[in-house]
């Protein structure tokens, strides 16, 4: 099991990189918000809805990008889709799933799937694979302007940078839905 932690930027629409620390307090990843268009930036400033993120360890770059549609998957008010890339190559999609509890599904190009889910009120997130094995758990501070996140990754099946990136998208989307 590997532990990571980070604290979000004070200004929610900031594109300043955030360092993610391992259990030895070493900065091992850099996460940042980016905008694919002026419209996204404007909506972020007006509504604080964050769309796209990227993370790097200095070698690989993982990105998520929200578009109007991704490979024929139409975005609706109830269904949002992000394209997930590693070093500019598509590795899957990340989409919302309607339910009582906040839930999102990562579908990899290899046919694998990960489920990100939190409680109805809780900000903690549980990530499971197709076999319902827990791969990652998180705990986030509540009622803070710049939230702190503590993350435990219990498997090395997936690159931790990708899991951390998808967690950030999930967390931001559920916060937007709750506001």
C-alpha positions as YAML, in Angstrom:
chain: A
units: angstrom
residues:
- id: 1
  name: UNK
  ca: [0.00, 0.00, 0.00]
- id: 2
  name: UNK
  ca: [1.24, 3.47, -0.91]
- id: 3
  name: UNK
  ca: [0.02, 6.68, 0.70]
- id: 4
  name: UNK
  ca: [-0.21, 10.06, -1.03]
- id: 5
  name: UNK
  ca: [-1.47, 13.46, 0.05]
- id: 6
  name: UNK
  ca: [-2.01, 16.88, -1.44]
- id: 7
  name: UNK
  ca: [-3.78, 20.13, -0.78]
- id: 8
  name: UNK
  ca: [-5.75, 21.91, -3.50]
- id: 9
  name: UNK
  ca: [-5.01, 25.44, -4.64]
- id: 10
  name: UNK
  ca: [-6.64, 28.22, -2.62]
- id: 11
  name: UNK
  ca: [-8.14, 29.71, -5.79]
- id: 12
  name: UNK
  ca: [-10.28, 26.98, -7.31]
- id: 13
  name: UNK
  ca: [-9.76, 28.09, -10.93]
- id: 14
  name: UNK
  ca: [-5.97, 28.40, -10.63]
- id: 15
  name: UNK
  ca: [-3.82, 26.53, -13.14]
- id: 16
  name: UNK
  ca: [-0.84, 26.51, -10.77]
- id: 17
  name: UNK
  ca: [0.57, 23.00, -10.38]
- id: 18
  name: UNK
  ca: [-0.11, 21.15, -7.10]
- id: 19
  name: UNK
  ca: [2.57, 18.87, -5.67]
- id: 20
  name: UNK
  ca: [1.42, 15.42, -4.57]
- id: 21
  name: UNK
  ca: [3.52, 13.90, -1.78]
- id: 22
  name: UNK
  ca: [4.25, 10.27, -0.97]
- id: 23
  name: UNK
  ca: [4.42, 8.79, 2.53]
- id: 24
  name: UNK
  ca: [8.03, 10.06, 2.88]
- id: 25
  name: UNK
  ca: [6.87, 13.64, 2.22]
- id: 26
  name: UNK
  ca: [8.61, 13.65, -1.17]
- id: 27
  name: UNK
  ca: [6.88, 15.47, -4.06]
- id: 28
  name: UNK
  ca: [6.39, 12.68, -6.62]
- id: 29
  name: UNK
  ca: [3.64, 14.03, -8.91]
- id: 30
  name: UNK
  ca: [2.51, 17.40, -10.19]
- id: 31
  name: UNK
  ca: [-1.23, 17.91, -10.83]
- id: 32
  name: UNK
  ca: [-2.78, 20.90, -12.54]
- id: 33
  name: UNK
  ca: [-6.00, 22.20, -13.99]
- id: 34
  name: UNK
  ca: [-5.99, 23.29, -17.63]
- id: 35
  name: UNK
  ca: [-8.51, 24.78, -20.02]
- id: 36
  name: UNK
  ca: [-9.06, 23.50, -23.57]
- id: 37
  name: UNK
  ca: [-10.97, 26.62, -24.63]
- id: 38
  name: UNK
  ca: [-11.85, 30.14, -23.63]
- id: 39
  name: UNK
  ca: [-15.42, 28.99, -23.01]
- id: 40
  name: UNK
  ca: [-14.23, 26.43, -20.43]
- id: 41
  name: UNK
  ca: [-12.14, 29.06, -18.69]
- id: 42
  name: UNK
  ca: [-15.06, 31.50, -18.61]
- id: 43
  name: UNK
  ca: [-17.46, 28.88, -17.22]
- id: 44
  name: UNK
  ca: [-14.88, 27.89, -14.62]
- id: 45
  name: UNK
  ca: [-14.53, 31.49, -13.45]
- id: 46
  name: UNK
  ca: [-18.30, 31.97, -13.36]
- id: 47
  name: UNK
  ca: [-19.42, 28.61, -12.01]
- id: 48
  name: UNK
  ca: [-16.24, 27.09, -10.62]
- id: 49
  name: UNK
  ca: [-16.74, 23.96, -12.71]
- id: 50
  name: UNK
  ca: [-13.37, 22.39, -13.41]
- id: 51
  name: UNK
  ca: [-13.13, 20.35, -16.59]
- id: 52
  name: UNK
  ca: [-9.64, 19.15, -17.43]
- id: 53
  name: UNK
  ca: [-6.65, 18.02, -15.39]
- id: 54
  name: UNK
  ca: [-3.20, 16.62, -16.05]
- id: 55
  name: UNK
  ca: [-0.65, 14.90, -13.85]
- id: 56
  name: UNK
  ca: [2.98, 14.05, -14.40]
- id: 57
  name: UNK
  ca: [5.82, 12.32, -12.62]
- id: 58
  name: UNK
  ca: [8.35, 14.05, -14.88]
- id: 59
  name: UNK
  ca: [8.28, 11.22, -17.45]
- id: 60
  name: UNK
  ca: [4.68, 10.27, -18.23]
- id: 61
  name: UNK
  ca: [1.79, 12.71, -18.59]
- id: 62
  name: UNK
  ca: [-1.79, 11.63, -17.95]
- id: 63
  name: UNK
  ca: [-4.61, 13.95, -19.02]
- id: 64
  name: UNK
  ca: [-8.37, 14.01, -18.87]
- id: 65
  name: UNK
  ca: [-10.33, 16.18, -21.27]
- id: 66
  name: UNK
  ca: [-14.03, 16.81, -21.21]
- id: 67
  name: UNK
  ca: [-15.56, 17.30, -24.63]
- id: 68
  name: UNK
  ca: [-19.04, 17.64, -26.02]
- id: 69
  name: UNK
  ca: [-18.77, 14.05, -27.12]
- id: 70
  name: UNK
  ca: [-16.06, 11.41, -26.87]
- id: 71
  name: UNK
  ca: [-16.04, 8.66, -29.47]
- id: 72
  name: UNK
  ca: [-19.75, 8.96, -30.05]
- id: 73
  name: UNK
  ca: [-20.63, 9.15, -26.34]
- id: 74
  name: UNK
  ca: [-22.84, 12.21, -26.06]
- id: 75
  name: UNK
  ca: [-22.64, 14.43, -23.00]
- id: 76
  name: UNK
  ca: [-26.01, 15.28, -21.44]
- id: 77
  name: UNK
  ca: [-26.98, 17.12, -18.24]
- id: 78
  name: UNK
  ca: [-27.09, 13.69, -16.57]
- id: 79
  name: UNK
  ca: [-24.07, 12.08, -18.23]
- id: 80
  name: UNK
  ca: [-20.64, 13.62, -18.58]
- id: 81
  name: UNK
  ca: [-17.70, 11.97, -20.35]
- id: 82
  name: UNK
  ca: [-13.95, 12.64, -20.21]
- id: 83
  name: UNK
  ca: [-11.31, 11.19, -22.51]
- id: 84
  name: UNK
  ca: [-8.31, 9.79, -20.59]
- id: 85
  name: UNK
  ca: [-4.87, 9.92, -22.21]
- id: 86
  name: UNK
  ca: [-1.35, 8.81, -21.38]
- id: 87
  name: UNK
  ca: [1.38, 10.62, -23.32]
- id: 88
  name: UNK
  ca: [-1.21, 11.85, -25.88]
- id: 89
  name: UNK
  ca: [-2.62, 8.35, -26.54]
- id: 90
  name: UNK
  ca: [-6.18, 7.47, -25.53]
- id: 91
  name: UNK
  ca: [-6.30, 4.86, -22.75]
- id: 92
  name: UNK
  ca: [-9.99, 5.05, -21.88]
- id: 93
  name: UNK
  ca: [-13.00, 7.15, -20.95]
- id: 94
  name: UNK
  ca: [-14.29, 8.31, -17.59]
- id: 95
  name: UNK
  ca: [-18.04, 8.87, -17.30]
- id: 96
  name: UNK
  ca: [-20.63, 9.67, -14.73]
- id: 97
  name: UNK
  ca: [-23.25, 7.14, -13.71]
- id: 98
  name: UNK
  ca: [-26.63, 8.13, -12.35]
- id: 99
  name: UNK
  ca: [-27.35, 6.77, -8.89]
- id: 100
  name: UNK
  ca: [-28.20, 7.58, -5.30]
- id: 101
  name: UNK
  ca: [-24.50, 7.90, -4.44]
- id: 102
  name: UNK
  ca: [-21.97, 9.77, -6.61]
- id: 103
  name: UNK
  ca: [-20.40, 7.26, -9.01]
- id: 104
  name: UNK
  ca: [-18.12, 7.36, -12.04]
- id: 105
  name: UNK
  ca: [-16.74, 4.57, -14.23]
- id: 106
  name: UNK
  ca: [-13.35, 4.42, -15.96]
- id: 107
  name: UNK
  ca: [-13.51, 2.16, -19.02]
- id: 108
  name: UNK
  ca: [-10.07, 1.28, -20.36]
- id: 109
  name: UNK
  ca: [-9.31, 0.52, -23.99]
- id: 110
  name: UNK
  ca: [-8.34, -3.01, -22.90]
- id: 111
  name: UNK
  ca: [-11.87, -3.70, -21.65]
- id: 112
  name: UNK
  ca: [-11.10, -3.11, -17.97]
- id: 113
  name: UNK
  ca: [-13.26, -0.95, -15.71]
- id: 114
  name: UNK
  ca: [-12.84, 0.90, -12.42]
- id: 115
  name: UNK
  ca: [-15.67, 2.23, -10.27]
- id: 116
  name: UNK
  ca: [-15.19, 5.43, -8.24]
- id: 117
  name: UNK
  ca: [-17.88, 5.90, -5.60]
- id: 118
  name: UNK
  ca: [-18.47, 7.96, -2.50]
- id: 119
  name: UNK
  ca: [-21.23, 8.07, 0.06]
- id: 120
  name: UNK
  ca: [-24.31, 10.23, -0.17]
- id: 121
  name: UNK
  ca: [-22.82, 12.78, 2.24]
- id: 122
  name: UNK
  ca: [-19.28, 11.47, 2.69]
- id: 123
  name: UNK
  ca: [-16.33, 12.94, 0.79]
- id: 124
  name: UNK
  ca: [-14.31, 9.71, 1.07]
- id: 125
  name: UNK
  ca: [-13.96, 7.74, -2.17]
- id: 126
  name: UNK
  ca: [-13.62, 4.01, -2.76]
- id: 127
  name: UNK
  ca: [-12.23, 2.66, -6.04]
- id: 128
  name: UNK
  ca: [-12.88, -0.94, -7.09]
- id: 129
  name: UNK
  ca: [-12.10, -3.02, -10.17]
- id: 130
  name: UNK
  ca: [-14.23, -5.49, -12.16]
- id: 131
  name: UNK
  ca: [-13.73, -8.16, -9.47]
- id: 132
  name: UNK
  ca: [-14.94, -5.73, -6.77]
- id: 133
  name: UNK
  ca: [-11.42, -5.55, -5.25]
- id: 134
  name: UNK
  ca: [-10.62, -2.27, -3.53]
- id: 135
  name: UNK
  ca: [-7.71, -0.57, -5.30]
- id: 136
  name: UNK
  ca: [-7.81, 2.83, -3.61]
- id: 137
  name: UNK
  ca: [-9.47, 4.64, -0.71]
- id: 138
  name: UNK
  ca: [-9.39, 8.33, 0.06]
- id: 139
  name: UNK
  ca: [-10.24, 10.69, 2.86]
- id: 140
  name: UNK
  ca: [-10.75, 14.40, 2.30]
- id: 141
  name: UNK
  ca: [-11.13, 17.30, 4.69]
- id: 142
  name: UNK
  ca: [-14.58, 18.83, 4.69]
- id: 143
  name: UNK
  ca: [-15.58, 22.46, 4.97]
- id: 144
  name: UNK
  ca: [-12.20, 23.80, 3.92]
- id: 145
  name: UNK
  ca: [-11.53, 26.37, 1.21]
- id: 146
  name: UNK
  ca: [-8.57, 24.38, -0.12]
- id: 147
  name: UNK
  ca: [-9.27, 20.73, 0.61]
- id: 148
  name: UNK
  ca: [-6.58, 18.29, 1.72]
- id: 149
  name: UNK
  ca: [-6.75, 14.74, 0.39]
- id: 150
  name: UNK
  ca: [-5.15, 11.60, 1.87]
- id: 151
  name: UNK
  ca: [-5.06, 8.67, -0.53]
- id: 152
  name: UNK
  ca: [-4.18, 5.00, 0.03]
- id: 153
  name: UNK
  ca: [-3.46, 2.98, -3.11]
- id: 154
  name: UNK
  ca: [-3.60, -0.72, -2.29]
- id: 155
  name: UNK
  ca: [-2.64, -2.18, -5.66]
- id: 156
  name: UNK
  ca: [0.03, -1.67, -8.29]
- id: 157
  name: UNK
  ca: [-2.18, -2.85, -11.18]
- id: 158
  name: UNK
  ca: [-2.71, 0.77, -12.36]
- id: 159
  name: UNK
  ca: [-0.27, 3.64, -12.50]
- id: 160
  name: UNK
  ca: [-0.82, 5.70, -9.32]
- id: 161
  name: UNK
  ca: [-0.70, 8.92, -11.36]
- id: 162
  name: UNK
  ca: [-3.73, 7.79, -13.36]
- id: 163
  name: UNK
  ca: [-5.64, 6.83, -10.20]
- id: 164
  name: UNK
  ca: [-4.83, 10.17, -8.55]
- id: 165
  name: UNK
  ca: [-5.90, 12.06, -11.68]
- id: 166
  name: UNK
  ca: [-9.22, 10.22, -11.93]
- id: 167
  name: UNK
  ca: [-9.81, 10.77, -8.21]
- id: 168
  name: UNK
  ca: [-9.38, 14.53, -8.71]
- id: 169
  name: UNK
  ca: [-11.88, 14.56, -11.57]
- id: 170
  name: UNK
  ca: [-14.35, 12.52, -9.51]
- id: 171
  name: UNK
  ca: [-13.92, 14.72, -6.45]
- id: 172
  name: UNK
  ca: [-14.37, 17.97, -8.40]
- id: 173
  name: UNK
  ca: [-17.39, 16.63, -10.26]
- id: 174
  name: UNK
  ca: [-19.15, 15.48, -7.07]
- id: 175
  name: UNK
  ca: [-18.40, 18.82, -5.40]
- id: 176
  name: UNK
  ca: [-19.86, 20.65, -8.41]
- id: 177
  name: UNK
  ca: [-22.97, 18.43, -8.29]
- id: 178
  name: UNK
  ca: [-23.42, 19.08, -4.57]
- id: 179
  name: UNK
  ca: [-23.15, 22.86, -4.89]
...
